[in-house]
Short mmCIF file of C-alpha atoms in Angstrom, two decimals:
data_model
loop_
_atom_site.label_atom_id
_atom_site.label_comp_id
_atom_site.label_asym_id
_atom_site.label_seq_id
_atom_site.Cartn_x
_atom_site.Cartn_y
_atom_site.Cartn_z
CA MET J 1 48.30 64.41 170.34
CA ARG J 2 52.10 64.66 170.66
CA LEU J 3 51.71 67.01 173.65
CA LEU J 4 49.48 64.43 175.33
CA GLN J 5 52.03 61.70 174.62
CA ASP J 6 54.84 63.74 176.15
CA MET J 7 52.79 64.61 179.25
CA LEU J 8 51.92 60.98 179.88
CA SER J 9 55.49 59.82 179.33
CA ASN J 10 56.75 62.39 181.81
CA LEU J 11 54.18 61.27 184.36
CA MET J 12 55.16 57.65 183.87
CA ARG J 13 58.80 58.47 184.52
CA GLY J 14 58.28 61.07 187.21
CA THR J 15 57.60 60.84 190.90
CA MET J 16 54.04 62.17 190.85
CA GLY J 17 52.62 59.04 189.23
CA LEU J 18 49.38 58.60 187.37
CA SER J 19 47.21 59.47 190.36
CA ALA J 20 48.34 63.07 190.03
CA PHE J 21 46.94 63.05 186.53
CA GLY J 22 43.54 62.23 187.91
CA ARG J 23 42.69 59.39 185.58
CA LYS J 24 40.24 56.96 187.17
CA ASP J 25 39.99 54.94 183.95
CA VAL J 26 43.60 53.75 184.28
CA ALA J 27 43.93 50.73 186.56
CA ASP J 28 47.12 49.73 188.32
CA LEU J 29 49.88 49.09 185.82
CA SER J 30 51.05 45.50 185.68
CA SER J 31 54.69 44.48 185.44
CA GLU J 32 53.60 41.03 184.27
CA PRO J 33 54.13 41.01 180.47
CA GLN J 34 51.01 39.08 179.46
CA GLN J 35 48.77 41.28 181.60
CA ALA J 36 50.51 44.39 180.24
CA VAL J 37 49.83 43.23 176.67
CA LYS J 38 46.17 42.57 177.50
CA ALA J 39 45.83 46.04 179.04
CA VAL J 40 47.15 47.73 175.90
CA LEU J 41 44.86 45.86 173.53
CA SER J 42 41.76 46.24 175.71
CA ALA J 43 42.20 49.98 176.36
CA THR J 44 39.36 52.04 174.88
CA GLY J 45 40.41 55.65 175.50
CA ASP J 46 43.32 57.65 174.08
CA VAL J 47 44.79 58.36 177.50
CA SER J 48 44.53 54.82 178.84
CA SER J 49 45.91 53.39 175.59
CA LEU J 50 49.00 55.61 175.76
CA VAL J 51 49.55 54.92 179.45
CA TYR J 52 49.30 51.15 179.07
CA ALA J 53 51.45 51.20 175.92
CA GLU J 54 54.17 53.20 177.69
CA ASN J 55 54.06 50.73 180.56
CA LEU J 56 54.34 47.74 178.22
CA LEU J 57 57.39 49.21 176.50
CA ASN J 58 59.02 49.71 179.89
CA VAL J 59 58.19 46.13 180.86
CA ILE J 60 59.52 44.68 177.60
CA GLU J 61 62.76 46.64 177.75
CA ALA J 62 63.45 45.27 181.23
CA LEU J 63 63.13 41.63 180.12
CA ASP J 64 66.07 39.38 179.39
CA ASP J 65 66.11 37.41 176.12
CA GLU J 66 64.50 34.30 177.60
CA GLU J 67 61.66 36.33 179.11
CA LEU J 68 61.16 38.26 175.87
CA ALA J 69 61.02 35.02 173.91
CA ALA J 70 58.25 33.83 176.23
CA VAL J 71 56.26 37.01 175.55
CA LEU J 72 56.66 36.59 171.79
CA ALA J 73 55.58 32.95 172.01
CA HIS J 74 52.51 34.13 173.95
CA LEU J 75 51.67 36.57 171.14
CA LEU J 76 51.88 33.77 168.58
CA ASP J 77 49.62 31.54 170.67
CA THR J 78 46.95 34.09 171.55
CA HIS J 79 46.96 36.85 168.93
CA ASP J 80 47.51 35.08 165.62
CA ILE J 81 44.83 35.19 162.93
CA ASN J 82 41.81 32.90 163.16
CA ALA J 83 42.42 30.86 160.02
CA GLN J 84 38.96 29.27 160.08
CA ALA J 85 37.22 32.64 160.38
CA LEU J 86 39.36 34.01 157.54
CA ALA J 87 38.57 31.04 155.30
CA LYS J 88 34.85 31.39 156.02
CA ALA J 89 34.95 35.12 155.27
CA ALA J 90 36.81 34.49 152.01
CA THR J 91 34.28 31.85 150.95
CA THR J 92 31.39 34.20 151.70
CA TYR J 93 33.05 37.01 149.77
CA ALA J 94 33.70 34.75 146.78
CA THR J 95 29.98 34.07 146.41
CA ALA J 96 28.73 37.55 147.39
CA PRO J 97 31.44 40.24 147.22
CA THR J 98 30.45 43.28 149.27
CA HIS J 99 32.22 46.18 150.95
CA GLY J 100 31.32 44.77 154.35
CA GLY J 101 32.61 41.36 153.37
CA LEU J 102 35.92 42.85 152.28
CA GLU J 103 36.24 44.62 155.63
CA ILE J 104 35.63 41.34 157.44
CA ILE J 105 38.39 39.67 155.43
CA ALA J 106 40.82 42.53 156.08
CA ASN J 107 40.18 42.40 159.82
CA ALA J 108 40.39 38.61 159.96
CA ALA J 109 43.67 38.59 158.01
CA GLU J 110 45.49 40.83 160.49
CA PRO J 111 47.01 39.27 163.63
CA GLY J 112 46.45 41.06 166.92
CA TRP J 113 50.10 42.04 167.33
CA MET J 114 49.74 44.53 164.46
CA GLU J 115 47.36 46.68 166.51
CA LEU J 116 49.63 46.20 169.51
CA PHE J 117 52.57 47.67 167.59
CA ARG J 118 50.45 50.58 166.36
CA ARG J 119 49.54 51.47 169.93
CA LEU J 120 53.14 51.17 171.09
CA ASN J 121 54.23 53.42 168.23
CA ALA J 122 51.82 56.14 169.41
CA THR J 123 53.84 56.73 172.60
CA THR J 124 56.64 59.27 172.90
CA ASN J 125 59.73 57.80 171.21
CA GLY J 126 57.60 54.77 170.39
CA THR J 127 59.02 54.45 166.87
CA VAL J 128 62.66 54.35 167.91
CA ARG J 129 61.84 52.00 170.78
CA LEU J 130 60.15 49.63 168.33
CA VAL J 131 63.22 49.80 166.10
CA HIS J 132 65.36 48.72 169.05
CA PHE J 133 62.76 46.06 169.91
CA ARG J 134 63.10 44.66 166.39
CA GLU J 135 66.86 44.39 166.85
CA ARG J 136 66.23 42.04 169.77
CA LEU J 137 63.47 40.23 167.89
CA ARG J 138 65.78 39.49 164.96
CA GLY J 139 68.39 38.13 167.34
CA LEU J 140 65.84 35.76 168.86
CA MET J 141 64.68 34.58 165.42
CA LEU J 142 67.89 32.55 165.07
CA ASN J 143 66.59 30.05 167.62
CA HIS J 144 62.89 30.80 167.19
CA PRO J 145 62.08 30.87 163.43
CA ASP J 146 58.35 31.19 164.17
CA PHE J 147 59.02 34.73 165.36
CA GLN J 148 59.43 35.67 161.68
CA ARG J 149 55.64 35.91 161.55
CA ILE J 150 55.75 38.71 164.10
CA ASP J 151 58.73 40.35 162.43
CA SER J 152 57.08 40.41 159.00
CA GLY J 153 54.15 42.37 160.40
CA LEU J 154 56.40 44.83 162.20
CA VAL J 155 58.42 45.32 159.00
CA ARG J 156 55.28 46.25 157.07
CA LEU J 157 54.37 48.85 159.68
CA LEU J 158 57.89 50.28 159.78
CA ARG J 159 57.91 50.61 155.99
CA ASN J 160 54.75 52.68 156.19
CA TRP J 161 56.07 54.81 159.05
CA PHE J 162 59.39 55.36 157.26
CA ASN J 163 57.85 56.29 153.93
CA PRO J 164 60.42 58.47 152.10
CA GLY J 165 57.85 61.26 151.97
CA PHE J 166 58.09 61.57 155.76
CA LEU J 167 61.88 62.03 155.81
CA VAL J 168 63.36 65.48 156.37
CA LEU J 169 66.67 66.56 154.79
CA GLU J 170 68.86 68.61 157.14
CA PRO J 171 72.33 70.12 156.54
CA ILE J 172 75.17 68.68 158.63
CA ASP J 173 78.17 70.79 159.62
CA TRP J 174 80.56 71.18 162.52
CA SER J 175 77.92 73.12 164.47
CA THR J 176 75.53 70.14 164.41
CA SER J 177 74.98 68.63 167.86
CA ALA J 178 77.72 66.28 169.05
CA ASN J 179 75.10 63.59 169.66
CA ILE J 180 74.21 63.49 165.96
CA LEU J 181 77.82 63.80 164.76
CA GLU J 182 78.83 60.89 166.98
CA LYS J 183 76.11 58.73 165.45
CA ILE J 184 77.23 59.66 161.93
CA ILE J 185 80.73 58.45 162.81
CA ALA J 186 79.31 55.20 164.17
CA TYR J 187 76.78 54.58 161.37
CA GLU J 188 78.80 55.49 158.26
CA ALA J 189 79.57 52.21 156.50
CA VAL J 190 80.35 53.12 152.88
CA HIS J 191 83.23 55.50 153.60
CA GLU J 192 84.26 54.74 157.17
CA ILE J 193 84.89 57.72 159.44
CA THR J 194 87.79 56.82 161.71
CA SER J 195 87.84 59.77 164.11
CA TRP J 196 86.44 63.18 164.99
CA GLU J 197 89.26 64.79 163.00
CA ASN J 198 88.38 62.65 160.02
CA LEU J 199 84.76 63.79 160.28
CA ARG J 200 85.80 67.43 160.57
CA ALA J 201 87.95 67.07 157.45
CA ARG J 202 84.85 65.94 155.57
CA LEU J 203 82.62 68.70 156.89
CA ALA J 204 85.09 71.59 156.63
CA PRO J 205 85.84 72.06 152.89
CA GLU J 206 83.98 74.94 151.23
CA ASP J 207 83.35 72.86 148.11
CA ARG J 208 81.60 70.08 150.03
CA ARG J 209 78.16 69.89 151.60
CA CYS J 210 76.87 67.19 153.91
CA PHE J 211 73.27 66.30 154.67
CA ALA J 212 71.33 63.73 156.64
CA PHE J 213 67.78 62.44 156.40
CA PHE J 214 65.79 62.37 159.63
CA HIS J 215 62.37 61.02 160.55
CA PRO J 216 60.12 63.35 162.61
CA ALA J 217 59.65 60.61 165.21
CA MET J 218 63.43 60.16 165.52
CA PRO J 219 64.88 63.69 165.29
CA ASN J 220 68.23 62.69 166.78
CA GLU J 221 68.81 59.66 164.55
CA PRO J 222 70.52 60.37 161.19
CA LEU J 223 69.00 57.65 159.01
CA ILE J 224 70.90 58.45 155.80
CA PHE J 225 74.12 60.47 155.53
CA VAL J 226 74.93 62.15 152.20
CA GLU J 227 78.14 63.91 151.13
CA VAL J 228 78.01 66.19 148.08
CA ALA J 229 81.28 67.49 146.61
#
């Protein structure tokens, strides 16, 4: 699946385009956000779902804050739960609890943007792109408190995706890539690292070991930095 994701992402960014991939089930990609959202949620095949999801991420990342706020408002208006259907399902289950009834409640209780985020996450670098998306979402929540409903769902998904059991512990030393070392300097908040020389002084001693936790979907992002003396 990851190979397929990478191939599609490369095609999306390359010059050959989707026609070279020979997929007749993928229609023209829309740069209009609402249409791009609809395409993702209506896609039925693995390939089309990934292609449309990659396109939507590209569209979203090109929006300014006002345009993104309009997209989020559209999600609230069109993809929220159907409260009446949920209440009816709960009433039915209360009088006749069945497995099928429980499934109906579970489906009715989940807003449509949850499935949208799952499909976006399936793309190459989808997880890290959703993390950056949430940064923007939280900024918009200051003036749009209703967006907290979208954020709460995304938080639940991120907690599942960042389950501690998925994290990988890797040693950090001076031979670690500069990209990762630079991020450790920027991210360290408990004991601030003021310079490259300061970082080297922490990594160099023989009686000290440094490690970082990484997520498989974000191999170049040190999520937690640990120093052991």
